[in-house]
Coordinates of C-alpha atoms and ligand atoms in Angstrom, one line a residue:
X1 CA 109.5 161.9 100.0
X2 CA 113.7 162.8 99.5
X3 CA 116.6 161.2 100.6
X4 CA 117.9 159.8 103.8
X5 CA 118.7 163.3 105.4
X6 CA 120.8 164.3 108.4
X7 CA 118.2 166.0 111.0
X8 CA 118.3 168.2 113.8
X9 CA 115.3 168.7 117.0
X10 CA 116.4 172.4 118.6
X11 CA 115.1 175.2 120.0
X12 CA 113.0 177.3 118.0
X13 CA 114.2 180.8 118.0
X14 CA 112.7 184.4 116.0
X15 CA 114.8 183.7 113.9
X16 CA 113.3 180.7 112.6
X17 CA 109.2 182.2 112.4
X18 CA 109.4 183.1 109.1
X19 CA 110.4 179.4 108.1
X20 CA 108.0 178.0 110.4
X21 CA 105.4 180.2 108.6
X22 CA 106.7 179.0 105.5
X23 CA 106.2 175.2 106.5
X24 CA 102.6 175.6 107.5
X25 CA 101.6 176.8 104.9
X26 CA 103.4 173.7 102.4
X27 CA 102.0 171.0 105.5
X28 CA 97.8 173.3 105.5
X29 CA 97.8 175.3 102.6
X30 CA 94.6 176.4 102.9
X31 CA 95.0 177.1 107.1
X32 CA 96.0 180.3 108.3
X33 CA 99.5 179.8 109.4
X34 CA 101.5 181.0 112.8
X35 CA 101.2 184.1 112.9
X36 CA 104.7 185.9 114.5
X37 CA 102.3 188.2 117.4
X38 CA 101.5 184.1 118.6
X39 CA 104.8 182.5 117.6
X40 CA 106.7 185.6 119.2
X41 CA 104.2 184.9 122.2
X42 CA 105.3 180.8 122.7
X43 CA 109.5 182.5 122.9
X44 CA 108.4 184.8 125.6
X45 CA 106.3 182.4 127.7
X46 CA 108.1 179.2 126.7
X47 CA 111.2 178.9 125.1
X48 CA 111.8 175.5 125.4
X49 CA 108.7 174.2 124.9
X50 CA 109.1 174.7 120.9
X51 CA 110.8 173.1 118.7
X52 CA 111.8 173.2 114.9
X53 CA 113.8 169.8 112.9
X54 CA 115.9 171.9 110.9
X55 CA 118.3 170.2 108.0
X56 CA 120.8 172.7 106.0
X57 CA 118.8 175.8 107.1
X58 CA 115.4 175.1 106.1
X59 CA 112.6 174.1 108.8
X60 CA 111.0 171.2 107.9
X61 CA 109.4 170.6 111.0
X62 CA 108.1 172.2 114.5
X63 CA 106.5 171.1 117.9
X64 CA 104.8 173.9 120.0
X65 CA 103.1 173.2 124.1
X66 CA 102.6 174.7 127.2
X67 CA 102.4 173.1 130.8
X68 CA 99.1 173.7 131.7
X69 CA 97.3 172.6 134.5
X70 CA 94.0 170.1 133.6
X71 CA 92.0 170.8 136.1
X72 CA 91.6 173.4 135.3
X73 CA 89.5 172.0 131.4
X74 CA 87.5 170.3 130.5
X75 CA 88.6 167.9 127.8
X76 CA 86.4 168.6 125.9
X77 CA 87.7 171.9 125.2
X78 CA 88.6 173.3 121.2
X79 CA 92.1 173.4 120.6
X80 CA 91.6 177.7 121.1
X81 CA 90.4 177.2 124.4
X82 CA 93.6 174.9 125.5
X83 CA 95.9 177.1 123.8
X84 CA 94.6 181.0 124.4
X85 CA 93.7 181.5 120.7
X86 CA 97.3 180.1 119.6
X87 CA 99.4 182.8 122.4
X88 CA 99.7 180.2 124.4
X89 CA 99.8 182.6 127.4
X90 CA 97.4 179.9 129.7
X91 CA 101.1 178.8 130.1
X92 CA 101.3 178.0 133.8
X93 CA 103.9 176.0 135.0
X94 CA 103.3 177.3 138.4
X95 CA 100.6 174.8 139.1
X96 CA 100.6 173.0 135.8
X97 CA 101.6 169.3 135.5
X98 CA 100.9 168.6 131.7
X99 CA 102.5 169.0 129.3
X100 CA 100.1 170.3 126.2
X101 CA 101.3 169.5 122.6
X102 CA 99.7 172.0 120.3
X103 CA 101.4 171.5 117.5
X104 CA 103.4 169.1 115.5
X105 CA 103.9 168.9 111.8
X106 CA 106.4 168.3 109.3
X107 CA 107.0 169.4 105.7
X108 CA 105.1 166.6 103.6
X109 CA 108.7 165.6 101.2
X110 CA 109.8 164.8 104.8
X111 CA 107.1 162.7 106.0
X112 CA 108.0 158.8 106.7
X113 CA 111.9 159.2 107.7
X114 CA 111.2 160.4 111.1
X115 CA 111.5 163.4 111.8
X116 CA 107.9 163.6 113.7
X117 CA 110.4 161.2 116.0
X118 CA 112.4 163.1 116.7
X119 CA 110.3 165.6 117.9
X120 CA 108.2 163.5 120.2
X121 CA 111.5 162.5 121.3
X122 CA 112.5 166.3 122.7
X123 CA 109.1 166.5 123.7
X124 CA 109.0 163.5 125.6
X125 CA 113.1 164.6 126.6
X126 CA 111.4 167.9 127.8
X127 CA 108.7 166.3 130.0
X128 CA 111.1 164.2 132.0
X129 CA 113.4 166.6 132.3
X130 CA 111.2 169.6 134.2
X131 CA 108.8 166.5 136.4
X132 CA 106.2 166.5 134.4
X133 CA 103.1 164.4 134.4
X134 CA 102.2 163.8 131.0
X135 CA 101.7 165.0 127.5
X136 CA 97.9 165.1 126.2
X137 CA 96.7 166.8 122.6
X138 CA 94.4 166.6 120.6
X139 CA 94.7 164.9 117.7
X140 CA 93.2 165.6 114.5
X141 CA 91.4 162.6 113.0
X142 CA 93.1 163.1 109.5
X143 CA 91.7 159.9 108.0
X144 CA 87.7 160.4 109.3
X145 CA 86.8 162.0 106.3
X146 CA 87.2 159.1 104.3
X147 CA 85.4 156.9 106.2
X148 CA 82.7 159.5 107.8
X149 CA 79.7 158.1 105.6
X150 CA 79.2 155.0 107.1
X151 CA 80.7 155.4 110.6
X152 CA 81.2 157.7 113.6
X153 CA 84.2 158.8 114.9
X154 CA 84.6 157.0 118.4
X155 CA 83.7 153.9 116.0
X156 CA 86.7 155.2 114.2
X157 CA 89.1 155.3 117.1
X158 CA 88.4 152.3 117.8
X159 CA 89.2 150.6 114.4
X160 CA 92.3 152.9 115.0
X161 CA 93.5 151.2 117.8
X162 CA 92.8 148.1 117.0
X163 CA 94.9 148.5 113.8
X164 CA 92.2 147.7 111.4
X165 CA 92.4 151.2 110.2
X166 CA 95.4 153.6 109.8
X167 CA 95.2 157.2 110.6
X168 CA 98.2 159.6 109.2
X169 CA 97.6 161.1 112.2
X170 CA 96.7 159.2 115.3
X171 CA 98.3 155.9 114.3
X172 CA 101.6 157.7 114.4
X173 CA 101.3 158.6 118.5
X174 CA 99.8 155.1 119.8
X175 CA 102.7 154.2 117.5
X176 CA 104.7 156.7 119.8
X177 CA 103.0 155.7 123.7
X178 CA 99.7 157.3 123.3
X179 CA 96.8 156.0 124.6
X180 CA 93.5 157.8 123.9
X181 CA 91.3 159.1 126.4
X182 CA 88.2 160.9 124.4
X183 CA 87.0 161.6 121.1
X184 CA 85.6 165.5 121.0
X185 CA 84.2 167.3 118.2
X186 CA 84.2 171.0 117.4
X187 CA 88.0 170.6 117.9
X188 CA 90.2 172.2 115.6
X189 CA 88.2 175.2 113.3
X190 CA 87.6 175.2 109.3
X191 CA 90.2 171.3 109.0
X192 CA 87.6 169.3 106.4
X193 CA 89.9 166.1 106.7
X194 CA 89.1 165.3 110.5
X195 CA 85.8 167.3 110.0
X196 CA 86.8 169.4 113.3
X197 CA 86.9 165.8 115.2
X198 CA 89.8 165.4 117.2
X199 CA 90.9 162.8 119.8
X200 CA 92.5 163.6 123.3
X201 CA 95.6 161.2 123.8
X202 CA 98.1 160.8 126.8
X203 CA 101.7 160.2 127.4
X204 CA 102.2 159.3 130.4
X205 CA 105.6 160.4 131.5
X206 CA 107.5 156.8 133.4
X207 CA 109.5 158.6 135.8
X208 CA 107.4 160.7 137.4
X209 CA 105.6 160.3 140.8
X210 CA 102.1 159.2 140.7
X211 CA 99.5 162.0 141.5
X212 CA 98.0 160.9 144.4
X213 CA 93.9 161.0 145.3
X214 CA 93.8 159.9 149.1
X215 CA 90.5 158.9 149.8
X216 CA 87.7 161.3 152.7
X217 CA 88.2 159.5 156.3
X218 CA 84.5 157.7 156.5
X219 CA 82.4 159.8 158.2
Ligands
COA301 C1 101.9 163.3 111.8 C2 103.4 163.5 111.1 C3 103.9 164.5 112.6 C4 103.9 162.9 111.4 O1 106.0 162.9 110.7 P1 106.9 161.6 110.6 O2 108.3 162.8 110.6 O3 105.9 161.8 108.9 O4 107.0 160.9 111.5 P2 108.0 159.9 111.5 O5 108.2 159.3 110.1 O6 108.7 159.6 112.7 O7 107.0 158.4 112.0 C5 105.9 158.5 110.5 C6 104.8 156.8 111.1 O8 104.1 157.6 110.5 C7 104.0 157.4 109.4 N1 103.3 157.9 108.5 C8 103.2 158.7 108.3 N2 102.6 160.3 107.3 C9 103.4 159.4 106.4 C10 104.2 159.1 105.0 N3 103.4 161.0 105.1 N4 105.0 159.1 104.6 C11 105.1 157.8 105.0 N5 105.1 157.6 106.4 C12 104.3 158.1 107.2 C13 105.0 156.3 109.3 O9 104.6 155.5 108.7 C14 105.9 155.7 110.5 O10 104.3 154.7 110.9 P3 105.1 154.5 112.6 O11 104.4 155.0 113.3 O12 104.7 152.8 112.3 O13 106.6 154.3 112.3 C15 102.9 164.1 110.1 O14 102.4 162.9 109.1 C16 102.5 165.3 109.8 O15 102.4 166.6 110.2 N6 101.5 165.3 109.6 C17 100.1 166.5 109.0 C18 100.2 167.5 110.2 C19 99.2 166.5 111.3 O16 98.3 165.9 110.9 N7 100.2 166.6 112.6 C20 99.4 166.2 113.8 C21 98.0 167.3 114.4 S1 97.2 166.5 115.7

């Protein structure tokens, strides 16, 4: 872990792309990083939804998001489905009221120093500014592989929610006001830690007007 640092969170720009790709390689050494095509597409469709955490000239964290109309999706859809293969070309600000958190990551050398919390704070600020209803995301169950021989992913999530087990990702999100809506399989390809399992999680904007469902009149 590095010494305490001053980190600025701001919107991503094209000059950050190499730094973001380097960050991906440090966080997920065996997975393909974001491509320049995907990062440029995020800038084209929703620049306000993309954040980096910067210390000096080093990118130490990032968060990427898009707006979706939740009813267009099935909660069991894969990450690729929710993000149009990572391009965010399904971004739908005209109809959507849900900010979909497609990525959040912090440099392993800087984890546990509050940078992830700063990125989440920036996301919540965006949701409040845009008057969106909620944030939803798939939280990969990063610690599940350690217990997969003895418990189901649902039992694992229950134990994490009760605080009996700590998951390095889901516990962080629950501590930031998210709740679990569902447990899904096949969410991320090639993630040996979660084995593809994820919790669909939600944070509600307290300032947003609730959605009103008017019951059908009796016939
Ligand atoms: C999840 C993640 C974004 C959190 O970022 P972070 O900067 O470490 O988070 P913070 O320092 O703001 O908060 C840390 C919290 O997580 C815990 N934590 C998580 N990873 C930690 C680490 N490596 N070292 C110390 N604490 C850690 C802290 O105890 C703290 O607990 P709290 O919730 O009781 O406050 C970061 O760990 C990460 O990039 N993980 C790998 C990528 C990933 O899994 N992303 C999520 C995809 S769904």
